[in-house]
PDB file of C-alpha atoms in Angstrom:
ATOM      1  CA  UNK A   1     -18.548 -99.499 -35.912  1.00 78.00           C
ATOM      2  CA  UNK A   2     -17.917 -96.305 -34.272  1.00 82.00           C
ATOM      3  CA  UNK A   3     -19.805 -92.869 -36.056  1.00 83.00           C
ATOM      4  CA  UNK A   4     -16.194 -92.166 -37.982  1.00 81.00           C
ATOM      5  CA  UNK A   5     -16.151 -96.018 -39.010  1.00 83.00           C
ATOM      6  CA  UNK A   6     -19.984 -95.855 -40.003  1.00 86.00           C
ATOM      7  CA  UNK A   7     -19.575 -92.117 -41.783  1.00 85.00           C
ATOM      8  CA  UNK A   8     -16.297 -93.455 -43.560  1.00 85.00           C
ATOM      9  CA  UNK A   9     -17.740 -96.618 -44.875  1.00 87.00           C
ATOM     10  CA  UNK A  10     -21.571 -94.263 -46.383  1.00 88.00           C
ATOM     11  CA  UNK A  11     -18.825 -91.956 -47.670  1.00 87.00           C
ATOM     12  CA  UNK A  12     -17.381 -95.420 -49.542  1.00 87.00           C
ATOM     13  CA  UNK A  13     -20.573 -96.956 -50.308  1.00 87.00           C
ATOM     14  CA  UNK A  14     -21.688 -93.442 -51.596  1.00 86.00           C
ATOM     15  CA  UNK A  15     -19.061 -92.649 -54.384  1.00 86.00           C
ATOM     16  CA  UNK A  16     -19.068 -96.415 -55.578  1.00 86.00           C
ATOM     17  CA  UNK A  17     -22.574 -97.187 -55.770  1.00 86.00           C
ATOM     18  CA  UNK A  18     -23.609 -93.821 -57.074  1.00 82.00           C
ATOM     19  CA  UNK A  19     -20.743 -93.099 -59.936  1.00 80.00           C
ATOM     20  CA  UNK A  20     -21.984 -91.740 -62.742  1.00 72.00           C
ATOM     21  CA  UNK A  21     -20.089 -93.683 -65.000  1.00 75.00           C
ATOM     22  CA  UNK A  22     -20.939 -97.155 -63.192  1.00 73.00           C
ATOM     23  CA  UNK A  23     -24.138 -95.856 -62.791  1.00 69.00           C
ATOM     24  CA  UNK A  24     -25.003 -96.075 -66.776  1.00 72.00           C
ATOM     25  CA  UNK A  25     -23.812 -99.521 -67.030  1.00 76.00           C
ATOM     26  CA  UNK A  26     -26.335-100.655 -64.482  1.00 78.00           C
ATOM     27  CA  UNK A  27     -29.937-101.771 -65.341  1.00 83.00           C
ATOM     28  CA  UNK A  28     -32.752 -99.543 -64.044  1.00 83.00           C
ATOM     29  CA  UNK A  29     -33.565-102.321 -61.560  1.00 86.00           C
ATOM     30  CA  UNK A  30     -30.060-102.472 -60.278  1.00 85.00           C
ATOM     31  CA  UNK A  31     -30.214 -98.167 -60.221  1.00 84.00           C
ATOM     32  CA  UNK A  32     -33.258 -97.715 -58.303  1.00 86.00           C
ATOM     33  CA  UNK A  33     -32.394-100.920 -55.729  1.00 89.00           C
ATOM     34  CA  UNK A  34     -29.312 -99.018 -55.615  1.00 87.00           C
ATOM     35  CA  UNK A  35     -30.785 -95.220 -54.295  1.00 88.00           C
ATOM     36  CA  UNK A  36     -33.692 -97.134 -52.591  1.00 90.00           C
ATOM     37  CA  UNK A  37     -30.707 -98.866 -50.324  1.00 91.00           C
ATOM     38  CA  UNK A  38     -28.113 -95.405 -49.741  1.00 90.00           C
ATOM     39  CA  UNK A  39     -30.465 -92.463 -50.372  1.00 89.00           C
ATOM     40  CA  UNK A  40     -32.543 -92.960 -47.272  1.00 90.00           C
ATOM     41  CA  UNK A  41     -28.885 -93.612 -45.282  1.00 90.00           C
ATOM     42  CA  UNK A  42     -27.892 -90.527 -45.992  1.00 88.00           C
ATOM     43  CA  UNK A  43     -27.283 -88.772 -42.381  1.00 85.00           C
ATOM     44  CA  UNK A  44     -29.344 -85.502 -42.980  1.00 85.00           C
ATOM     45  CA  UNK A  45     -32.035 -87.830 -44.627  1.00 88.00           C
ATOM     46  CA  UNK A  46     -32.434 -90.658 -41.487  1.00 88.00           C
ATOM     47  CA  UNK A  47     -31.733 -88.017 -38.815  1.00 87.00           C
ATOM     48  CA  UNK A  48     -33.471 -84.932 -39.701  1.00 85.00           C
ATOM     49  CA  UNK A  49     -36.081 -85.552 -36.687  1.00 85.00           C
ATOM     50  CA  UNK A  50     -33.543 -85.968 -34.402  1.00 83.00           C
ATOM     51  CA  UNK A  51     -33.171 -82.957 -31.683  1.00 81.00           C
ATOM     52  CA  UNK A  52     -29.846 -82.273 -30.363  1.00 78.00           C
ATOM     53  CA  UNK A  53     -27.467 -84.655 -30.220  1.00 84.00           C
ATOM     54  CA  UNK A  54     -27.797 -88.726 -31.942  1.00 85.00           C
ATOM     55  CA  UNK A  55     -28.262 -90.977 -29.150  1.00 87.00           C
ATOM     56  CA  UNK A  56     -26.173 -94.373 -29.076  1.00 87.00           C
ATOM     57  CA  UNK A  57     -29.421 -96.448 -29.627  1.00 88.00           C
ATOM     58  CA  UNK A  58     -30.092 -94.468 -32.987  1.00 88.00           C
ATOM     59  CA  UNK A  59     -26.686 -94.719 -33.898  1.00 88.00           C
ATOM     60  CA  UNK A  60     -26.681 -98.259 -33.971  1.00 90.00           C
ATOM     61  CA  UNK A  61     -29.875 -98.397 -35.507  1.00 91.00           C
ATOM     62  CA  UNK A  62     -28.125 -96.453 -38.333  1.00 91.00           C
ATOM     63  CA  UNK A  63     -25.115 -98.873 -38.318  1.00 91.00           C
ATOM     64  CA  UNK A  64     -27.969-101.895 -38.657  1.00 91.00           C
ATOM     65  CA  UNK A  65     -29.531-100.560 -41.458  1.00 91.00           C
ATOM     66  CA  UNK A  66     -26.041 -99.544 -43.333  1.00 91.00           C
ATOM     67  CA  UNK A  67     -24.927-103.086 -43.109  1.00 90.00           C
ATOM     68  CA  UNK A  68     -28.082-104.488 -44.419  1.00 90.00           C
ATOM     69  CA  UNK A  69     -28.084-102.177 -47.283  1.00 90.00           C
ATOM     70  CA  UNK A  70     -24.662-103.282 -47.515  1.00 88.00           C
ATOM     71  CA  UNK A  71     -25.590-107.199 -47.388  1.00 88.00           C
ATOM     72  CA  UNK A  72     -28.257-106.303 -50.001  1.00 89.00           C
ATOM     73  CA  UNK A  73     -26.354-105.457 -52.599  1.00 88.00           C
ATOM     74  CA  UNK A  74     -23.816-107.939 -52.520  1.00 86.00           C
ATOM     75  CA  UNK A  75     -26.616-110.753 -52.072  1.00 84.00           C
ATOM     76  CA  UNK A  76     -28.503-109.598 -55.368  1.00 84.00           C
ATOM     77  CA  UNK A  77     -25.495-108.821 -57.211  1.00 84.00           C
ATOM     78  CA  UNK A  78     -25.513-105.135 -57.385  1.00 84.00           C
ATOM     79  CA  UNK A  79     -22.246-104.152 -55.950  1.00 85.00           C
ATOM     80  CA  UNK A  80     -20.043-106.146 -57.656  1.00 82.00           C
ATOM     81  CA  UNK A  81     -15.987-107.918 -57.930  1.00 78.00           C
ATOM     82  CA  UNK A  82     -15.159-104.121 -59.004  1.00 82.00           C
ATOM     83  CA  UNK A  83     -17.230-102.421 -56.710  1.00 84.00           C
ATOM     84  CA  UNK A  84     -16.283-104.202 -53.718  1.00 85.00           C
ATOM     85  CA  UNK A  85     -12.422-104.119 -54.485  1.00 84.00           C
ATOM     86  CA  UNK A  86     -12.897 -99.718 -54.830  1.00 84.00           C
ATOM     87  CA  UNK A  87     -15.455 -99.561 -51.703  1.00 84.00           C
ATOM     88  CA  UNK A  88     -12.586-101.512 -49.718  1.00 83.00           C
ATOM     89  CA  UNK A  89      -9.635 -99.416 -51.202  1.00 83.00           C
ATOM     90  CA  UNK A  90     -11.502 -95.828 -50.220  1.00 82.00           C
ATOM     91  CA  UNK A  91     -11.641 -97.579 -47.004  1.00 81.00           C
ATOM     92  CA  UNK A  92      -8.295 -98.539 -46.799  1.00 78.00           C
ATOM     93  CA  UNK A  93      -7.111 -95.211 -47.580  1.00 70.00           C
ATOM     94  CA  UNK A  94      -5.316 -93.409 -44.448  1.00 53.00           C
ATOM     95  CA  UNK A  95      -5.166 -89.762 -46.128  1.00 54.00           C
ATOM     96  CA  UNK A  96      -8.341 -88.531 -44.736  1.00 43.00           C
ATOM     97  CA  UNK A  97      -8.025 -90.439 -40.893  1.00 42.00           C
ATOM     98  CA  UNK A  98      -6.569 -87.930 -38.149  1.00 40.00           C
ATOM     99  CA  UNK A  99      -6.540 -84.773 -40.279  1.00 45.00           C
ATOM    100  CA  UNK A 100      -9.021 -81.990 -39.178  1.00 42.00           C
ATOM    101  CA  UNK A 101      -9.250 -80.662 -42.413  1.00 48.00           C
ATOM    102  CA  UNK A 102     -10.075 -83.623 -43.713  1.00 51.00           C
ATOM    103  CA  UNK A 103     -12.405 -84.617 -41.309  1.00 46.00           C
ATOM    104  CA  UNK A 104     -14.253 -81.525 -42.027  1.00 51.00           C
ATOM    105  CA  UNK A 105     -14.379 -82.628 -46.258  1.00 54.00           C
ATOM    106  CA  UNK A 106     -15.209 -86.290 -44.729  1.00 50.00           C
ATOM    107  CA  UNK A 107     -18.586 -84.880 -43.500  1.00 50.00           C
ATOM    108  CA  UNK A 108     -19.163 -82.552 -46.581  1.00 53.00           C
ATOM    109  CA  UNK A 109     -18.625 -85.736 -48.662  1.00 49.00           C
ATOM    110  CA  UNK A 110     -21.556 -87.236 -46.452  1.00 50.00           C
ATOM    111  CA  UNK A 111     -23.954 -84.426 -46.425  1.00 48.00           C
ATOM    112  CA  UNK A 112     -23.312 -84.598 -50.536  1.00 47.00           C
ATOM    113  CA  UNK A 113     -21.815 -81.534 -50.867  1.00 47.00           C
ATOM    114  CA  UNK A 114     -18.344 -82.943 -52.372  1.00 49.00           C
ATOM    115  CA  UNK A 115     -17.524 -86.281 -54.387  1.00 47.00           C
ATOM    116  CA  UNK A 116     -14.991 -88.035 -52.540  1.00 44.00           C
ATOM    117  CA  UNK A 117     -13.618 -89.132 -56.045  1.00 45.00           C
ATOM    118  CA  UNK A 118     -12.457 -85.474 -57.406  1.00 45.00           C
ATOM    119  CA  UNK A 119     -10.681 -85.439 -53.795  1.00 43.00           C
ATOM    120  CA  UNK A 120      -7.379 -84.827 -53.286  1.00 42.00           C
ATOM    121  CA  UNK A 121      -7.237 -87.395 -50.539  1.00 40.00           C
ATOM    122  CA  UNK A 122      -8.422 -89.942 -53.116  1.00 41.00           C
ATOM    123  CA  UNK A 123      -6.156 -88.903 -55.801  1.00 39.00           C
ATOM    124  CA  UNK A 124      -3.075 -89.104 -53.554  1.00 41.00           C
ATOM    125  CA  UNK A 125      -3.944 -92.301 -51.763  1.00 41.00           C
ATOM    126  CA  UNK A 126      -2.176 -94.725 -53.643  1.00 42.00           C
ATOM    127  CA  UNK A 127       0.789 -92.570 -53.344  1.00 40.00           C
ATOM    128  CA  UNK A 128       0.901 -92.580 -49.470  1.00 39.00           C
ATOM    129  CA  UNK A 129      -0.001 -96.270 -48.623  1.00 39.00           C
ATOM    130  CA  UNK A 130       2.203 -97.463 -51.818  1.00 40.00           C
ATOM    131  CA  UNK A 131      -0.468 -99.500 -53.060  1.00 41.00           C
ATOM    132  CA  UNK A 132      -2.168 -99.143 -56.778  1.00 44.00           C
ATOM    133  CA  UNK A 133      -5.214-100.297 -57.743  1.00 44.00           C
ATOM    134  CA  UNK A 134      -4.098-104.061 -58.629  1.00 46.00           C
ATOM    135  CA  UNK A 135      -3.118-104.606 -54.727  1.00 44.00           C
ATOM    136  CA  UNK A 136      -6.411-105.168 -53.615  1.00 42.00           C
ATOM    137  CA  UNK A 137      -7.202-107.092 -56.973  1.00 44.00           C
ATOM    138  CA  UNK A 138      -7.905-110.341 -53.866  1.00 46.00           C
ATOM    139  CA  UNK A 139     -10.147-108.451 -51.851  1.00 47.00           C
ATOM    140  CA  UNK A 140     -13.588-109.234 -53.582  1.00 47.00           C
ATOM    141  CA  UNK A 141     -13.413-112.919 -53.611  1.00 47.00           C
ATOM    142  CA  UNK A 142     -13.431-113.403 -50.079  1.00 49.00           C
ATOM    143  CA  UNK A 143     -16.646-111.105 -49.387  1.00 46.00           C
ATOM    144  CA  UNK A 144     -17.725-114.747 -47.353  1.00 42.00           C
ATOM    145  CA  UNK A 145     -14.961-113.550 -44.528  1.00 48.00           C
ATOM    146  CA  UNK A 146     -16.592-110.010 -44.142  1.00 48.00           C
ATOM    147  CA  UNK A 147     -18.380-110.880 -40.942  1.00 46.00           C
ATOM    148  CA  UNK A 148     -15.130-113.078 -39.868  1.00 47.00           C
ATOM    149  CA  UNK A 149     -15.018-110.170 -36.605  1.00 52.00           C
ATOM    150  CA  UNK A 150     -17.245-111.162 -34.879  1.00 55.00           C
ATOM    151  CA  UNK A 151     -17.016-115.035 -35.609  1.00 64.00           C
ATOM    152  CA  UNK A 152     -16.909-115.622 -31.892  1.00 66.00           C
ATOM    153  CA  UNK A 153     -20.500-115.425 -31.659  1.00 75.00           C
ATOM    154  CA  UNK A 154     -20.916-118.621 -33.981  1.00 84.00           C
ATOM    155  CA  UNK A 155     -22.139-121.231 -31.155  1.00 89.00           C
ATOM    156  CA  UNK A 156     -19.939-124.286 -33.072  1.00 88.00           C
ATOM    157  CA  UNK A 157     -16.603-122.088 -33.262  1.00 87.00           C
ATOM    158  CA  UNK A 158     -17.048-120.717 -29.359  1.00 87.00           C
ATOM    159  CA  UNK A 159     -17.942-124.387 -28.068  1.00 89.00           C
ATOM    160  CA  UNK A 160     -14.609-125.838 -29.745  1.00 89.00           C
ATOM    161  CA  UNK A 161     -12.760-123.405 -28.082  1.00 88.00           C
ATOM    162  CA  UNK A 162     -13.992-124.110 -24.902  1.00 87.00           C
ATOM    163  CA  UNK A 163     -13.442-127.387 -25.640  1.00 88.00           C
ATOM    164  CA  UNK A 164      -9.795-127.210 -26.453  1.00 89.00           C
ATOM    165  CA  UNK A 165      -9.624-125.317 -23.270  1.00 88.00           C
ATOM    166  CA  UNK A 166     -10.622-127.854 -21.545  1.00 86.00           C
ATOM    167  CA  UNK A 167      -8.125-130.676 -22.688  1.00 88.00           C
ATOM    168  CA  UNK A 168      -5.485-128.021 -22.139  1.00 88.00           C
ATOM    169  CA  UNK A 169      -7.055-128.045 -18.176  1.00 85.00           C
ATOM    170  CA  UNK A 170      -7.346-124.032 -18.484  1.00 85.00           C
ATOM    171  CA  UNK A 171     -11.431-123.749 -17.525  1.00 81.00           C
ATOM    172  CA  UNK A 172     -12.371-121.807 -16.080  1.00 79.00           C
ATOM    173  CA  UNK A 173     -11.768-119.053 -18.576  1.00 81.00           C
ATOM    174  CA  UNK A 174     -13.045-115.665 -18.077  1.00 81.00           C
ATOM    175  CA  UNK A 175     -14.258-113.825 -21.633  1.00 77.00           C
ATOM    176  CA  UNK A 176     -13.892-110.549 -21.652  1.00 77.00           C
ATOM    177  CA  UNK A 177     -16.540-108.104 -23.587  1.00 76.00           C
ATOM    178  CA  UNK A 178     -17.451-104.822 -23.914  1.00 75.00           C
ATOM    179  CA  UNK A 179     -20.827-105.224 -25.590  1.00 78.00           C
ATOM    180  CA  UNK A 180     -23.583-106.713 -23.042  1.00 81.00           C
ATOM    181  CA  UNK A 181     -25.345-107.461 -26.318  1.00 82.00           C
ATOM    182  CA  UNK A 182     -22.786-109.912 -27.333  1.00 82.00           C
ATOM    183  CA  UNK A 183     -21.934-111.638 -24.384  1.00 84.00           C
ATOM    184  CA  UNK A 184     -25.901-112.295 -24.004  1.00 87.00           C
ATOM    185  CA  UNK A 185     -26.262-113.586 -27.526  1.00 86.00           C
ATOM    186  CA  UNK A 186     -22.856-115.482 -27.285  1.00 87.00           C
ATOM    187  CA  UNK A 187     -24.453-117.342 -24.244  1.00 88.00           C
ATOM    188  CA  UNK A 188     -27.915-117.753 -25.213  1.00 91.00           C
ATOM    189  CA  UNK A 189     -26.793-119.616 -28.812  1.00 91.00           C
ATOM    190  CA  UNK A 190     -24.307-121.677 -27.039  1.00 91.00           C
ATOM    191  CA  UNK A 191     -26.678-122.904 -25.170  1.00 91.00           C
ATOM    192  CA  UNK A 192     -29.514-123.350 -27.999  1.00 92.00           C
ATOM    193  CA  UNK A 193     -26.606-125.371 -29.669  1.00 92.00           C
ATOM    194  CA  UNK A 194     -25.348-127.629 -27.010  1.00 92.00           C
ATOM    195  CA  UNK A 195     -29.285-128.610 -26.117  1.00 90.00           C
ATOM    196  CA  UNK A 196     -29.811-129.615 -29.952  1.00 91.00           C
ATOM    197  CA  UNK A 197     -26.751-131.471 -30.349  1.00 91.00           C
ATOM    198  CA  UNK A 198     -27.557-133.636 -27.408  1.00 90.00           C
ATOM    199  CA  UNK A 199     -30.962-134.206 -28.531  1.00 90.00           C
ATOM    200  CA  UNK A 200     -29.649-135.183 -32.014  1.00 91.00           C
ATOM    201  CA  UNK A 201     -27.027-137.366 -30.029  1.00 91.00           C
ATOM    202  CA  UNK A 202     -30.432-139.009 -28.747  1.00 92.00           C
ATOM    203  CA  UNK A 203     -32.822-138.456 -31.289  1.00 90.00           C
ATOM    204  CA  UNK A 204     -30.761-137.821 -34.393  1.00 88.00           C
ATOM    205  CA  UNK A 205     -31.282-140.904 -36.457  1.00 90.00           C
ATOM    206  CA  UNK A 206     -34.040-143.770 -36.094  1.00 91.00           C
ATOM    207  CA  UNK A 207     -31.476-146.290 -34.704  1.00 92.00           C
ATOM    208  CA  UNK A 208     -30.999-143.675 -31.551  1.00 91.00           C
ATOM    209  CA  UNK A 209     -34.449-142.700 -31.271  1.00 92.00           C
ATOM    210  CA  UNK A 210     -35.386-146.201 -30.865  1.00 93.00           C
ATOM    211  CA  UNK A 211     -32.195-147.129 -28.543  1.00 93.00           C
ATOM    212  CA  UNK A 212     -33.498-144.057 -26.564  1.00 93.00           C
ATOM    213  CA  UNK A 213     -36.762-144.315 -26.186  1.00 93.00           C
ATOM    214  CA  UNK A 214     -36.627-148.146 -25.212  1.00 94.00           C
ATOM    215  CA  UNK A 215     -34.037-147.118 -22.371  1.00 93.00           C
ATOM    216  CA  UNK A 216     -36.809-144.519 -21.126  1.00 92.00           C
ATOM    217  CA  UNK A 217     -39.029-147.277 -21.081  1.00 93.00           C
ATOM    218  CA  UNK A 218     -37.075-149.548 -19.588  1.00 93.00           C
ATOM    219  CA  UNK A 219     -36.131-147.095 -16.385  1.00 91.00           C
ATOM    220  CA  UNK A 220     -40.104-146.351 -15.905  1.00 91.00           C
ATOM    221  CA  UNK A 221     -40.744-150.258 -15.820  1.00 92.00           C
ATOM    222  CA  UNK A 222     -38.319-149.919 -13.142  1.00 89.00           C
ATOM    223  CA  UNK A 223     -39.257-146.969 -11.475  1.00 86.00           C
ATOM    224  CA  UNK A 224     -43.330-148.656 -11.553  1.00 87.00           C
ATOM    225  CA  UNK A 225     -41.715-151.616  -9.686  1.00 87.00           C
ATOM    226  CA  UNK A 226     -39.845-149.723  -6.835  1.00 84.00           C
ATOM    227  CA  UNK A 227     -43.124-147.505  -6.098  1.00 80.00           C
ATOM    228  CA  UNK A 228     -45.045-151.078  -5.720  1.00 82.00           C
ATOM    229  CA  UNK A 229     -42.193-151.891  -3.884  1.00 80.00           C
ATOM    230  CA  UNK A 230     -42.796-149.052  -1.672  1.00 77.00           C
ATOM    231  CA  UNK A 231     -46.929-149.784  -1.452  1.00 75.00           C
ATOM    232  CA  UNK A 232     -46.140-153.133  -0.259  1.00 76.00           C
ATOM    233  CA  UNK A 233     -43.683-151.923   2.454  1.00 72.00           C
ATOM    234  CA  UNK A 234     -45.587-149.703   3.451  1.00 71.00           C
ATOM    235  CA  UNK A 235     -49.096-152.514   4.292  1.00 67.00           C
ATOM    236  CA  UNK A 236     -46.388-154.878   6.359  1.00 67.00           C
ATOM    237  CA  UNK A 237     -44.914-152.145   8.098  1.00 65.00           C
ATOM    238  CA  UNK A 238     -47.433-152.524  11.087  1.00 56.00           C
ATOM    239  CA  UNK A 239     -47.239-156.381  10.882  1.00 61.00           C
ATOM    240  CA  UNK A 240     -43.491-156.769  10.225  1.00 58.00           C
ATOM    241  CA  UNK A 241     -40.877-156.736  13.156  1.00 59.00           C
ATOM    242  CA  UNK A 242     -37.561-156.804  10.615  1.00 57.00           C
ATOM    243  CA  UNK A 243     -39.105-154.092   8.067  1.00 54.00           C
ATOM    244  CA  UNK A 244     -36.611-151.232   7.200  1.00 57.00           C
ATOM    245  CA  UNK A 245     -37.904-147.776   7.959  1.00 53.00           C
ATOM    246  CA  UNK A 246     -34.852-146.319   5.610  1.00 58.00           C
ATOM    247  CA  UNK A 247     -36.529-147.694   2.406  1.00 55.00           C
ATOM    248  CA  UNK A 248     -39.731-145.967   3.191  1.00 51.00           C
ATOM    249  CA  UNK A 249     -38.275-142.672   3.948  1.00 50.00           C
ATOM    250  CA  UNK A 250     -36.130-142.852   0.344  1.00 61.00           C
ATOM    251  CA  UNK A 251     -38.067-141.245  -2.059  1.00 60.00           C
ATOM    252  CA  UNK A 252     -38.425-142.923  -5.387  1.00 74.00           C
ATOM    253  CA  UNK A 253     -37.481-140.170  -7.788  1.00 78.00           C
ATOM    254  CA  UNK A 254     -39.315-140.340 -11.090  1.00 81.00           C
ATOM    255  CA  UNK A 255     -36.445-141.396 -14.006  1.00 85.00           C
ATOM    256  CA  UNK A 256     -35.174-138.523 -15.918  1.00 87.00           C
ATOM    257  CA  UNK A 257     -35.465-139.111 -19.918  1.00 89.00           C
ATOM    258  CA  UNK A 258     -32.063-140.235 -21.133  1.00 87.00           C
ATOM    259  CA  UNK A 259     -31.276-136.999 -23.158  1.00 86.00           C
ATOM    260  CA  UNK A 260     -32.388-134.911 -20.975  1.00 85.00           C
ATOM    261  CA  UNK A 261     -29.334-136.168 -17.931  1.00 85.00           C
ATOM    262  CA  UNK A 262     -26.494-135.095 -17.593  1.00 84.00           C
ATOM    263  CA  UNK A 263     -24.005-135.934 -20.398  1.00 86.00           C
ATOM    264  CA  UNK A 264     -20.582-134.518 -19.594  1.00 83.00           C
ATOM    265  CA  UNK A 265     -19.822-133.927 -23.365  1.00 85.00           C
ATOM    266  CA  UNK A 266     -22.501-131.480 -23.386  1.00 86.00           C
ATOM    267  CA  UNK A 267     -21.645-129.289 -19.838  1.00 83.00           C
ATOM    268  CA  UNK A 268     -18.667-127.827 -18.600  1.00 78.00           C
ATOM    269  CA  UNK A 269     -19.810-128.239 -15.389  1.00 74.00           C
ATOM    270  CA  UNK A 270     -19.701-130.815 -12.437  1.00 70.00           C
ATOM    271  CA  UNK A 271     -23.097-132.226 -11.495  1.00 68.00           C
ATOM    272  CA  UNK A 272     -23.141-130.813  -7.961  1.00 71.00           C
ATOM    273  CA  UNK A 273     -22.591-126.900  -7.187  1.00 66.00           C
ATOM    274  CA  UNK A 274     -19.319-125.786  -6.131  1.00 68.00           C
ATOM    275  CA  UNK A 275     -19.173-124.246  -2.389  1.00 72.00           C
ATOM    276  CA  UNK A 276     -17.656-121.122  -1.574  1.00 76.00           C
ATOM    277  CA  UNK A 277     -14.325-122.775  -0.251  1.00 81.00           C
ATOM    278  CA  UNK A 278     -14.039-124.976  -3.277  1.00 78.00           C
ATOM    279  CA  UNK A 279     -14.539-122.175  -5.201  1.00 77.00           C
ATOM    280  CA  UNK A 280     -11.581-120.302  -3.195  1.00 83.00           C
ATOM    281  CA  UNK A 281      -9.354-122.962  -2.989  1.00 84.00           C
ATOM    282  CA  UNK A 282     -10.143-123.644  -6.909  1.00 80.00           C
ATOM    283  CA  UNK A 283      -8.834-119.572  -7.526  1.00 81.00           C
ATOM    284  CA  UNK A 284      -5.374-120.702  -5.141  1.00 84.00           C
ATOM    285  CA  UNK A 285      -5.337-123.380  -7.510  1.00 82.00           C
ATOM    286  CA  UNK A 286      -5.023-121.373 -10.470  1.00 77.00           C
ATOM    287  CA  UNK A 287      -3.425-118.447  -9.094  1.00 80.00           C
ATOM    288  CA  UNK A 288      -0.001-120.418  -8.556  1.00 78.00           C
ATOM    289  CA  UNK A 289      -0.224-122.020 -11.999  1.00 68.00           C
TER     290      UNK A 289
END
């Protein structure tokens, strides 16, 4: 969120949660969870000790906490089917977006020095978007999609459409993001998720872990017999006129464990590095598609 986005959606949060008349209706658990959550959000509250001007890191610290309070009262039930369907229409409102006057009330609203419901921006909002109060009457029941922006960051829903990518022949695919944070965590769980789905592939039931670990057995019985091999080799060599120096100097690598090789279904990458001219010629490729 930027700082409007953030101040905008306190402002919301603000004159739902804290109505008087909702307020009674609530239980004095559901009250004090309530101030506990949005009183210590409030922007002269969480940055009085700030000097000068609110640095980007406190900002989104700021953001963080809003959204948990946020997540917090849906999860135990506090801000409820009505509560989410007003918080969404204040926040759907255009009235006070773009107006200097406005954004002047905006931050009195925040500081508590006006309710945003005695307004006139409130008051005159359904009249400029042309919605009532029975157009967002769907909003509430699909609180499950309110994270649905940043879905991309879901390891399972970024992997299938790298996938798809991939029978459509279109990798490589450069993502473009503005937030270093995201592209790190984006790569980091993709990862995390492609590792444990090929260990499940492997290990996932007791019919695979058995099928697995007798083929790792079975290559280190014959990785034991090619180093005797090797041991015997190398006593005749001195003796024995026909004896192949190229089997000596092979090294007999130790077996990798089966689900830890390389399984195409799990990389989107060839099993050698690419070199700089297949890497060029690989751009040409693409370029004239």
């Amino acid at each position: 969120m930027t700082p409007e986005e953030a101040a905008e959606c306190y402002v919301a949060l603000k004159a739902v949660m804290l109505d008087k008349k909702k307020d009674t209706r609530r239980s004095d658990k559901d009250r004090e969870l309530v101030h506990s959550l949005l009183e210590p959000l409030e922007p002269k509250i969480f940055f009085k000790f700030v000097r000068g001007c609110i640095s980007k890191r406190q900002f989104r610290w700021y953001e963080k906490q809003l959204r948990a309070a946020l997540s917090t009262m849906l999860r135990e039930g506090v801000c409820d089917y009505e509560d989410f369907n007003d918080v969404v229409g204040i926040l759907r409102n255009p009235s006070a977006r773009g107006n200097p006057v406005e954004e002047n009330k905006k931050w009195r609203k925040v500081a508590g020095e006006e309710d945003i419901l005695s307004t006139d921006a409130s008051s005159c909002g359904d009249e400029e978007t042309g919605v009532d109060n029975d157009g967002v009457d769907h909003l509430a029941p699909h609180l499950s999609e309110l994270g649905r922006e940043a879905t991309y960051l879901r390891p399972a829903r970024t992997i299938q459409l790298i996938r798809d990518l991939q029978e459509l022949h279109l990798l490589p695919t450069l993502i473009f993001n503005f937030d270093r944070h995201d592209i790190m965590a984006m790569v980091k769980r993709c990862t995390q998720y492609l590792a444990k789905q090929q260990y499940a592939k492997y290990h996932g039931s007791e019919e695979r872990d058995h099928r697995t670990k007798m083929e790792n057995k079975r290559r280190m019985e014959v990785y034991k017999k090619k180093v005797e091999q090797v041991k015997v080799m190398e006593r005749m060599k001195a003796n024995d006129e026909d004896f192949d120096q190229t089997v000596l100097d092979e090294l007999v690598p130790k077996p990798i464990p089966v689900e830890e090789e390389y399984d195409p279904e799990f990389y989107f990458c060839g099993v050698k590095a690419m070199s700089d001219p297949d890497v060029e010629e690989l751009i040409k490729k693409l370029e004239r598609k």
